[in-house]
């Protein structure tokens, strides 16, 4: 349920109403916008006297929220959430380019890619240290050493970092990582999501291989319910009957998620397609349909990459793509 307050309601009155609701065992999510203040009611609201609420002088409207997610809903928080890391902003009209290799492989590799993607205009450096591989015999990432190398690249370039966590016990290793990624395979690892709800760091949550948008939002809700409101949603393609592409990129997810939720939505065209030839066109389409950012895999030597070389752009290809993305953004913003 949400309660929309009339403009200019005093803080005293808001506190009084919030106290009254808290006394009934209701948790409150307050959203103070430029025009309206909205009180989101979380918990069992069956016993709340809606007519009494509506009759209050300060109340403009009371609405029941039909969806099971609350905190990520735009009804609870009408204005776009903007997430800031270093000099980068994601959401609310700020477009963010995240680029880097699938996995960190060596100091030389990550430093070269970091410097080159930065020169091309990337705002955030990606790099997997803990890799969720389908085969236990495949390269699993450099793990803690990979994170140390990412820190080195951050120190050299000033780029904020994003890296995937697989096990909550590894959280202390992620101190220098600015955005923690929850991969598609862990989208419904509820224990992990709950733990990440208690930290003060943005989380990029990837859509699961076979998950609906509602399930993605419910997973975001797990993080937000713990108090961490800094969630970025990521569309990275879903499993369909199609076999020519690694996954099927669901771009309609972008405007749909924006309609339902205030959280930023980023698109990963690399894992969505699995093929370097398809990455630029899907990246441009994502920018055109209103995504708040892109996450693109870039490798200095894709032919010898230890993971996902077939979908990794070279720094030169990324440089060209970044310029094209800026051109698309200019058109859609004009
Ligand atoms: C990744 O971004 O490194 C990754 C493994 O992606 P996904 O979880 O989308 O497969
Ligand atoms: Mn990858």
XYZ file of C-alpha atoms and ligand atoms in Angstrom:
345
model
C 0.000 0.000 0.000
C 1.215 3.538 -0.666
C 0.054 6.785 0.872
C 0.631 9.905 -1.213
C 0.860 13.022 0.942
C -0.320 16.462 -0.049
C 2.490 18.876 -0.964
C 3.752 20.969 1.955
C 2.840 18.439 4.623
C 4.987 19.307 7.644
C 7.646 16.924 8.935
C 5.855 16.824 12.297
C 2.724 15.458 10.706
C 4.698 12.925 8.649
C 6.513 11.702 11.783
C 3.215 11.369 13.597
C 1.645 9.300 10.814
C 4.750 7.118 10.464
C 4.740 6.500 14.237
C 1.076 5.545 14.129
C 1.717 3.045 11.320
C 4.858 1.656 12.995
C 2.784 0.988 16.113
C 0.591 -1.284 14.001
C 3.646 -3.353 13.038
C 3.985 -1.748 9.609
C 7.416 -0.966 8.192
C 7.731 2.288 6.308
C 9.611 3.295 3.191
C 9.600 7.053 2.788
C 10.234 8.576 -0.624
C 10.623 12.337 -0.628
C 10.347 13.526 -4.216
C 10.500 17.015 -5.666
C 6.695 17.180 -5.758
C 5.263 14.499 -3.536
C 6.191 12.568 -0.456
C 5.134 8.954 -0.627
C 4.874 6.617 2.313
C 5.271 2.982 1.292
C 3.773 0.488 3.718
C 5.572 -2.835 3.972
C 4.278 -5.841 5.867
C 0.785 -7.087 6.529
C -1.390 -4.094 5.739
C -4.706 -5.984 6.017
C -5.541 -4.356 9.317
C -4.776 -0.799 8.226
C -7.926 1.305 8.145
C -7.775 2.667 4.598
C -10.789 4.910 5.010
C -9.320 6.476 8.115
C -6.076 7.122 6.241
C -7.960 8.659 3.313
C -9.852 10.952 5.629
C -6.685 12.557 6.982
C -6.173 16.113 5.876
C -2.558 15.517 4.862
C -3.354 12.508 2.670
C -3.936 12.973 -1.039
C -4.415 9.313 -2.028
C -4.101 5.781 -0.742
C -3.414 2.961 -3.170
C -3.003 -0.757 -2.737
C 0.080 -2.095 -4.539
C -0.883 -5.305 -6.269
C 2.669 -6.448 -7.005
C 4.609 -8.553 -4.507
C 7.654 -6.288 -4.809
C 7.492 -2.976 -3.015
C 10.786 -1.177 -2.564
C 11.884 -1.553 -6.162
C 8.479 -0.463 -7.439
C 8.076 2.909 -9.059
C 4.885 3.366 -7.089
C 6.955 3.444 -3.902
C 9.626 5.680 -5.384
C 8.469 7.586 -8.470
C 11.822 9.202 -9.274
C 14.654 7.288 -10.967
C 17.315 5.978 -8.631
C 20.748 7.314 -9.524
C 23.756 5.321 -8.374
C 27.101 7.051 -8.022
C 30.482 5.325 -8.007
C 33.582 7.490 -8.253
C 32.868 9.958 -11.047
C 30.355 7.651 -12.680
C 26.591 7.915 -12.361
C 24.082 5.278 -13.440
C 20.389 6.012 -13.888
C 18.185 9.063 -14.145
C 19.479 9.977 -17.607
C 23.137 9.211 -16.822
C 24.523 6.625 -19.206
C 27.352 4.466 -17.931
C 29.774 2.357 -19.939
C 31.245 -0.625 -18.143
C 33.957 -2.491 -20.020
C 36.701 -4.998 -19.408
C 37.599 -8.623 -19.801
C 35.419 -11.559 -18.896
C 38.103 -12.606 -16.445
C 41.235 -11.039 -15.081
C 44.127 -13.105 -16.425
C 47.341 -11.224 -15.678
C 48.616 -7.837 -14.601
C 49.639 -6.920 -18.151
C 46.239 -7.931 -19.544
C 44.081 -6.027 -17.058
C 46.279 -2.918 -17.128
C 46.278 -2.750 -20.912
C 42.526 -3.269 -21.192
C 41.789 -0.819 -18.354
C 43.892 1.942 -19.862
C 42.466 1.426 -23.325
C 38.792 1.274 -22.338
C 39.281 4.341 -20.172
C 40.756 6.223 -23.143
C 37.657 5.207 -25.129
C 35.328 6.677 -22.518
C 34.455 3.719 -20.261
C 33.415 4.820 -16.792
C 33.801 1.538 -14.910
C 36.178 -1.420 -15.323
C 34.774 -4.936 -15.225
C 36.775 -8.095 -14.605
C 35.824 -11.492 -13.251
C 37.970 -12.900 -10.458
C 35.581 -15.631 -9.315
C 34.100 -17.197 -12.425
C 30.901 -19.263 -12.470
C 31.873 -21.802 -15.141
C 29.599 -24.530 -16.445
C 32.466 -27.025 -16.326
C 34.476 -27.569 -13.148
C 37.504 -28.189 -15.379
C 37.328 -24.773 -17.052
C 39.346 -21.768 -15.829
C 37.748 -20.659 -12.566
C 39.334 -17.213 -12.394
C 42.359 -15.949 -10.477
C 40.132 -15.490 -7.405
C 41.747 -13.311 -4.696
C 44.732 -12.574 -6.933
C 42.340 -11.361 -9.639
C 40.850 -8.854 -7.217
C 44.326 -7.629 -6.265
C 45.113 -7.064 -9.949
C 41.832 -5.196 -10.398
C 42.802 -2.924 -7.486
C 46.077 -2.244 -9.224
C 44.204 -1.285 -12.428
C 41.955 1.003 -10.372
C 44.986 2.673 -8.799
C 46.581 3.241 -12.221
C 43.479 4.410 -14.120
C 41.163 5.754 -11.418
C 38.333 3.631 -12.860
C 35.854 2.226 -10.324
C 35.560 -1.562 -10.351
C 32.822 -4.140 -10.784
C 33.391 -7.833 -10.142
C 31.212 -10.860 -9.514
C 30.784 -12.458 -6.113
C 29.799 -16.114 -5.854
C 30.199 -16.813 -2.162
C 29.315 -14.423 0.616
C 32.372 -15.589 2.582
C 34.484 -13.803 -0.043
C 32.946 -10.420 0.794
C 36.006 -9.154 2.738
C 38.063 -9.606 -0.454
C 35.727 -7.198 -2.286
C 36.539 -4.144 -0.155
C 38.115 -2.239 -3.058
C 35.405 -3.306 -5.530
C 32.906 -0.492 -6.081
C 29.986 -2.483 -7.491
C 29.395 -6.100 -6.629
C 27.938 -8.200 -9.414
C 25.522 -11.032 -8.798
C 25.706 -13.241 -11.853
C 22.794 -14.730 -13.754
C 23.356 -18.115 -12.118
C 23.045 -16.623 -8.651
C 20.046 -14.376 -9.240
C 17.981 -16.547 -6.945
C 20.665 -17.377 -4.399
C 18.532 -15.844 -1.689
C 21.083 -16.244 1.117
C 23.614 -14.317 -0.957
C 21.055 -11.629 -1.839
C 20.061 -11.217 1.805
C 23.678 -10.782 2.882
C 24.234 -8.186 0.148
C 21.206 -6.361 1.497
C 23.207 -5.537 4.584
C 26.174 -3.892 2.906
C 26.603 -0.327 1.792
C 27.699 -0.887 -1.788
C 25.852 -0.948 -5.126
C 24.869 -4.370 -6.436
C 24.498 -5.156 -10.138
C 21.952 -7.946 -10.337
C 21.887 -9.938 -13.554
C 18.718 -11.515 -14.816
C 18.784 -15.312 -14.528
C 18.995 -17.446 -17.642
C 15.361 -18.486 -17.358
C 13.847 -15.877 -15.101
C 10.957 -13.522 -15.618
C 11.171 -9.806 -14.974
C 8.980 -10.273 -11.935
C 11.458 -12.795 -10.524
C 14.315 -10.380 -11.237
C 12.476 -7.657 -9.341
C 11.715 -10.007 -6.458
C 15.437 -10.750 -6.219
C 16.167 -7.013 -6.179
C 13.575 -6.767 -3.416
C 15.560 -9.308 -1.346
C 18.559 -6.971 -1.434
C 16.512 -3.844 -0.777
C 14.539 -5.410 2.057
C 17.818 -5.663 3.985
C 18.358 -1.915 3.653
C 20.611 -1.729 0.586
C 18.718 0.393 -1.921
C 21.557 0.615 -4.446
C 20.572 -2.037 -6.953
C 21.248 -1.965 -10.700
C 19.310 -4.421 -12.856
C 21.045 -6.083 -15.798
C 19.441 -7.692 -18.841
C 21.938 -10.211 -20.252
C 19.784 -12.412 -22.455
C 17.604 -15.357 -21.581
C 17.347 -18.963 -22.711
C 14.914 -19.550 -25.531
C 14.599 -22.253 -28.191
C 16.997 -20.262 -30.404
C 20.431 -21.817 -30.837
C 22.162 -19.454 -33.276
C 22.830 -17.006 -30.457
C 24.162 -17.838 -26.981
C 21.041 -16.281 -25.447
C 18.151 -14.161 -26.663
C 18.524 -10.518 -25.724
C 15.214 -9.293 -24.352
C 15.436 -5.581 -25.021
C 11.795 -5.006 -24.254
C 12.862 -5.696 -20.667
C 14.481 -2.253 -20.588
C 11.382 -0.041 -21.059
C 9.255 -2.544 -19.139
C 11.561 -2.481 -16.115
C 11.712 1.317 -16.297
C 7.945 1.433 -16.251
C 7.635 -0.814 -13.199
C 10.756 0.112 -11.274
C 12.875 3.147 -10.439
C 16.109 1.129 -10.508
C 18.677 1.673 -13.287
C 18.759 -0.929 -16.052
C 22.002 -1.900 -17.770
C 22.344 -4.225 -20.784
C 25.107 -6.784 -21.330
C 25.191 -7.476 -25.092
C 28.227 -9.773 -24.748
C 26.707 -12.636 -22.768
C 23.405 -11.990 -24.516
C 24.771 -12.871 -27.933
C 28.028 -14.756 -27.382
C 29.361 -13.475 -30.677
C 31.535 -10.454 -31.284
C 29.804 -9.647 -34.603
C 26.476 -9.162 -32.821
C 27.703 -7.139 -29.866
C 27.872 -3.636 -31.435
C 24.394 -3.719 -32.984
C 22.805 -4.991 -29.778
C 24.733 -2.434 -27.730
C 23.462 0.386 -29.930
C 19.927 -0.973 -29.765
C 20.191 -1.061 -25.966
C 21.308 2.568 -25.878
C 18.456 3.483 -28.238
C 15.779 1.786 -26.144
C 16.690 3.713 -23.014
C 19.161 1.523 -21.110
C 21.079 3.347 -18.383
C 24.308 1.710 -19.378
C 26.146 -1.112 -21.085
C 28.437 -3.798 -19.802
C 30.710 -5.006 -22.601
C 33.468 -7.599 -22.562
C 36.750 -6.292 -23.985
C 39.977 -8.277 -24.268
C 43.386 -7.213 -25.571
C 43.858 -10.609 -27.257
C 40.439 -12.262 -27.685
C 41.871 -15.224 -29.613
C 43.820 -16.264 -26.520
C 41.290 -15.246 -23.847
C 40.878 -17.843 -21.102
C 37.137 -17.210 -21.062
C 34.561 -15.843 -23.539
C 37.010 -14.764 -26.242
C 34.389 -15.272 -28.972
C 32.233 -12.482 -27.562
C 35.020 -10.115 -26.508
C 35.644 -6.932 -28.460
C 39.190 -5.737 -29.016
C 39.951 -2.322 -27.483
C 39.822 -0.874 -31.007
C 36.361 -2.337 -31.635
C 35.227 -0.997 -28.268
C 36.606 2.434 -29.106
C 34.504 2.518 -32.272
C 31.427 1.235 -30.460
C 31.768 3.799 -27.652
C 31.740 6.638 -30.206
C 28.669 5.148 -31.907
C 26.900 4.791 -28.553
C 27.548 8.456 -27.808
C 26.082 9.353 -31.199
C 22.939 7.277 -30.513
C 22.565 8.899 -27.095
C 22.795 12.311 -28.676
C 19.968 11.448 -31.071
C 17.652 9.988 -28.454
C 18.271 12.864 -26.051
C 17.607 15.549 -28.659
C 29.898 -12.220 -16.345
O 29.414 -11.099 -16.509
O 31.093 -12.432 -16.164
C 28.984 -13.385 -16.350
C 29.407 -14.599 -15.972
O 27.766 -13.104 -16.805
P 26.381 -13.882 -16.590
O 26.214 -14.058 -15.105
O 25.393 -12.931 -17.186
O 26.472 -15.175 -17.333
Mn 32.051 -13.638 -19.755
